Amino acid sequence: MERLENIRLSEGGDSLIILDQTKLPGEVCFTELKSREELVEAIRKLRVRGAPAIGIAAAYGYYLCAREDMDKEDFLSRMDDAERLLASSRPTAVNLFWALSRMRAVLRRSAFRPRGEILQLLLNEAYAIHEEDISANLNISEYGLSLLKDGACVLTHCNAGPLATSRYGTALGPILLAKERGMNISVFADETRPLLQGARLTAFELMNAGVDVTLICDNMAGQVMKEGKIDAVFIGCDRAAANGDAANKIGSSSLAVLAKHYGIPFYMFAPLSTVDMDTPCGDMIRIEQRDPTEVTELYFAERMAPAGVKVYNPAFDVVDHELITGIVTEEGVITAPFEENFKAAFDKKKQRTVTNNA
Ligand code: MRU
């Protein structure tokens, strides 16, 4: 499959080019984001989406704000405002805040340097965040693939493929890697109400890669599990708390309960940039609430619910750690006790980075 580059800086380095995911699968359309307001709108409207992709976009966005404000006298306080604005785009995926805090740290460390140097260091950091995600995707895909036998069938939810990240994706990574290696893994993809990331994006990515994918409505997952069709559930993650509770697209928690009932292994996929050790447990993760019209009319030819009906539209839910077989990271498959094992994974990553840089 031709690789679609979902996020990149423009040639002149003064704007961000994104693949507009709201237009898929009908149209492959690249949009140029020239201002911080346009970037915030693109994240809010899910033109660019998926936890790692949001973090990467925000890192480039921070750099672009610095480039624009560099010559202003109150540069540092303007950058604080820019960070607040970018951080306000979506609340649940921790990668957004993680990437912004890495960018802020570079700015703070280099604030005494000439502005041109600061800008170069910020650009380097944005590139590093992007590159690290590509390499995390590869490791995650390898670890994920080690959990599957040739001929296995995986159920997935939402979209945790290349569009949501930077290369192979997380939960879809093992499946795409398997395809490259001539293995035969098939997939049931939940359509993922209300914004249909499964129907629009996962089905698109897997079909383009030649993977055998079957689309189901979210409420059919229990039936395909009961029929014995599913060997494992593989889904992404927007924020894992220190105790292993993990937020992902709404519907993930009910899938985990179903998987437990039917004795099916339930894996979540998260680069360590999605693991938030500052959030002790899932109850403390802020769940994004979205526009009711996404439930009542978006994607329908006409409104499907009476005008004025009360709607509850949480975009994410939290899977209790007891229901998770393992969280697949670039440092291996983390199992309970999660807090202890996350710490070991962070240490391992640090060690590996030091060795690689030596
Ligand atoms: O609202 P979205 O489409 O940004 O939600 C995305 C998900 O829930 C993904 O599973 C998650 O971000 C992981 S992407 C590798």
CSV table of N, CA and C and ligand atoms in Angstrom, one decimal, residues 21 43 46 48-54 90 93 95 137 157-161 164-165 169-171 192 195 197 200-201 235-239 247-250 252 269-271 274 288 290 315-316, ligand 1:
chain,number,residue,atom,x,y,z
A,21,GLN,N,-8.7,13.5,8.1
A,21,GLN,CA,-9.3,12.2,8.3
A,21,GLN,C,-10.8,12.2,8.3
A,43,ILE,N,-7.7,19.5,15.4
A,43,ILE,CA,-7.6,18.4,16.4
A,43,ILE,C,-9.0,18.2,17.0
A,46,LEU,N,-11.2,16.3,14.8
A,46,LEU,CA,-10.7,15.0,14.4
A,46,LEU,C,-10.2,14.9,13.0
A,48,VAL,N,-7.2,15.6,12.4
A,48,VAL,CA,-6.0,14.8,12.8
A,48,VAL,C,-6.4,14.2,14.2
A,49,ARG,N,-6.2,12.9,14.3
A,49,ARG,CA,-6.8,12.2,15.5
A,49,ARG,C,-6.0,11.0,15.8
A,50,GLY,N,-6.3,10.4,17.0
A,50,GLY,CA,-5.5,9.2,17.5
A,50,GLY,C,-4.4,9.8,18.4
A,51,ALA,N,-4.3,9.2,19.6
A,51,ALA,CA,-3.4,9.8,20.6
A,51,ALA,C,-2.0,10.2,20.2
A,52,PRO,N,-1.3,9.3,19.6
A,52,PRO,CA,0.1,9.7,19.2
A,52,PRO,C,0.1,10.8,18.1
A,53,ALA,N,-0.8,10.7,17.1
A,53,ALA,CA,-0.8,11.7,16.1
A,53,ALA,C,-1.2,13.1,16.6
A,54,ILE,N,-2.0,13.1,17.6
A,54,ILE,CA,-2.4,14.4,18.2
A,54,ILE,C,-1.1,15.0,18.9
A,90,ARG,N,-8.2,19.0,23.1
A,90,ARG,CA,-8.9,17.7,23.5
A,90,ARG,C,-8.3,17.3,24.8
A,93,ALA,N,-6.5,12.2,25.6
A,93,ALA,CA,-5.3,11.6,25.2
A,93,ALA,C,-4.1,12.3,25.8
A,95,ASN,N,-1.0,12.1,25.3
A,95,ASN,CA,0.1,12.4,24.3
A,95,ASN,C,0.2,13.9,24.0
A,137,ASN,N,6.3,2.4,17.2
A,137,ASN,CA,5.3,1.6,16.4
A,137,ASN,C,5.9,0.3,15.9
A,157,HIS,N,-11.4,-2.1,17.6
A,157,HIS,CA,-12.4,-1.0,17.9
A,157,HIS,C,-11.7,0.3,17.5
A,158,CYS,N,-12.5,1.2,17.0
A,158,CYS,CA,-12.0,2.6,16.6
A,158,CYS,C,-10.8,2.4,15.6
A,159,ASN,N,-9.8,3.3,15.7
A,159,ASN,CA,-8.7,3.2,14.7
A,159,ASN,C,-7.4,3.4,15.4
A,160,ALA,N,-6.6,2.4,15.5
A,160,ALA,CA,-5.2,2.6,16.0
A,160,ALA,C,-4.2,2.1,15.0
A,161,GLY,N,-4.4,2.6,13.8
A,161,GLY,CA,-3.5,2.3,12.7
A,161,GLY,C,-2.6,3.4,12.4
A,164,ALA,N,-3.5,7.1,12.9
A,164,ALA,CA,-3.6,7.6,14.3
A,164,ALA,C,-2.3,7.8,14.9
A,165,THR,N,-1.2,7.4,14.2
A,165,THR,CA,0.1,7.4,14.7
A,165,THR,C,1.1,8.0,13.7
A,169,GLY,N,1.2,2.0,13.2
A,169,GLY,CA,0.1,2.1,14.1
A,169,GLY,C,0.4,1.3,15.4
A,170,THR,N,-0.5,1.2,16.3
A,170,THR,CA,-0.3,0.4,17.5
A,170,THR,C,-1.1,-0.9,17.4
A,171,ALA,N,-2.4,-0.8,17.7
A,171,ALA,CA,-3.2,-2.1,17.7
A,171,ALA,C,-3.2,-2.7,16.3
A,192,THR,N,-17.7,1.6,15.4
A,192,THR,CA,-17.3,2.6,16.3
A,192,THR,C,-18.2,3.9,16.3
A,195,LEU,N,-18.6,8.3,15.6
A,195,LEU,CA,-17.9,9.0,14.6
A,195,LEU,C,-17.3,8.0,13.5
A,197,GLN,N,-14.9,5.7,13.3
A,197,GLN,CA,-13.5,5.6,13.0
A,197,GLN,C,-13.2,4.1,12.5
A,200,ARG,N,-14.8,3.9,8.8
A,200,ARG,CA,-14.2,4.9,7.8
A,200,ARG,C,-12.7,4.6,7.7
A,201,LEU,N,-12.0,4.4,8.8
A,201,LEU,CA,-10.6,4.5,8.8
A,201,LEU,C,-9.9,3.1,8.9
A,235,ILE,N,-6.9,-3.4,20.8
A,235,ILE,CA,-7.3,-2.0,20.7
A,235,ILE,C,-6.3,-1.0,21.2
A,236,GLY,N,-6.4,0.2,20.8
A,236,GLY,CA,-5.5,1.3,21.1
A,236,GLY,C,-5.7,1.8,22.6
A,237,CYS,N,-5.2,2.9,22.9
A,237,CYS,CA,-5.3,3.5,24.2
A,237,CYS,C,-5.0,5.0,24.1
A,238,ASP,N,-5.7,5.8,24.9
A,238,ASP,CA,-5.5,7.2,24.9
A,238,ASP,C,-4.8,7.7,26.1
A,239,ARG,N,-5.0,7.0,27.2
A,239,ARG,CA,-4.2,7.3,28.4
A,239,ARG,C,-4.3,6.1,29.3
A,247,ALA,N,-7.9,4.4,29.3
A,247,ALA,CA,-9.0,5.0,28.6
A,247,ALA,C,-8.7,4.8,27.1
A,248,ASN,N,-9.8,4.5,26.4
A,248,ASN,CA,-9.8,4.4,24.9
A,248,ASN,C,-11.2,4.7,24.4
A,249,LYS,N,-11.4,4.7,23.1
A,249,LYS,CA,-12.6,5.1,22.5
A,249,LYS,C,-13.9,4.4,23.2
A,250,ILE,N,-14.9,5.2,23.3
A,250,ILE,CA,-16.1,4.7,24.0
A,250,ILE,C,-16.5,3.4,23.4
A,252,SER,N,-14.9,0.6,24.5
A,252,SER,CA,-13.8,-0.3,24.8
A,252,SER,C,-14.0,-1.1,26.1
A,269,PHE,N,-2.9,-1.4,23.4
A,269,PHE,CA,-1.7,-1.0,22.7
A,269,PHE,C,-1.4,0.4,23.0
A,270,ALA,N,-0.2,0.7,23.6
A,270,ALA,CA,0.1,2.0,24.0
A,270,ALA,C,1.6,2.3,24.0
A,271,PRO,N,2.1,3.2,23.2
A,271,PRO,CA,3.5,3.6,23.4
A,271,PRO,C,3.7,4.2,24.8
A,274,THR,N,1.9,7.2,26.1
A,274,THR,CA,0.5,7.2,26.4
A,274,THR,C,0.2,6.8,27.9
A,288,GLU,N,-13.6,13.2,27.5
A,288,GLU,CA,-14.1,14.2,26.6
A,288,GLU,C,-15.6,14.0,26.4
A,290,ARG,N,-18.7,15.2,23.8
A,290,ARG,CA,-18.7,15.8,22.5
A,290,ARG,C,-20.1,16.2,22.1
A,315,ALA,N,-16.8,10.6,24.7
A,315,ALA,CA,-16.0,10.1,23.5
A,315,ALA,C,-15.1,8.9,23.9
A,316,PHE,N,-14.9,8.7,25.3
A,316,PHE,CA,-14.0,7.6,25.7
A,316,PHE,C,-14.6,6.9,26.9
B,1,MRU,O1,-11.4,10.2,19.1
B,1,MRU,P1,-10.3,9.5,18.4
B,1,MRU,O2,-10.6,9.0,17.1
B,1,MRU,O3,-9.0,10.4,18.5
B,1,MRU,O4,-10.0,8.2,19.3
B,1,MRU,C1,-8.9,7.4,19.0
B,1,MRU,C2,-8.7,6.2,19.9
B,1,MRU,O5,-9.5,6.0,20.7
B,1,MRU,C3,-7.5,5.3,19.6
B,1,MRU,O6,-7.8,4.0,19.9
B,1,MRU,C4,-6.4,5.8,20.4
B,1,MRU,O7,-6.2,7.2,20.3
B,1,MRU,C5,-5.1,5.1,20.1
B,1,MRU,S1,-4.5,5.5,18.5
B,1,MRU,C6,-3.0,4.6,18.4
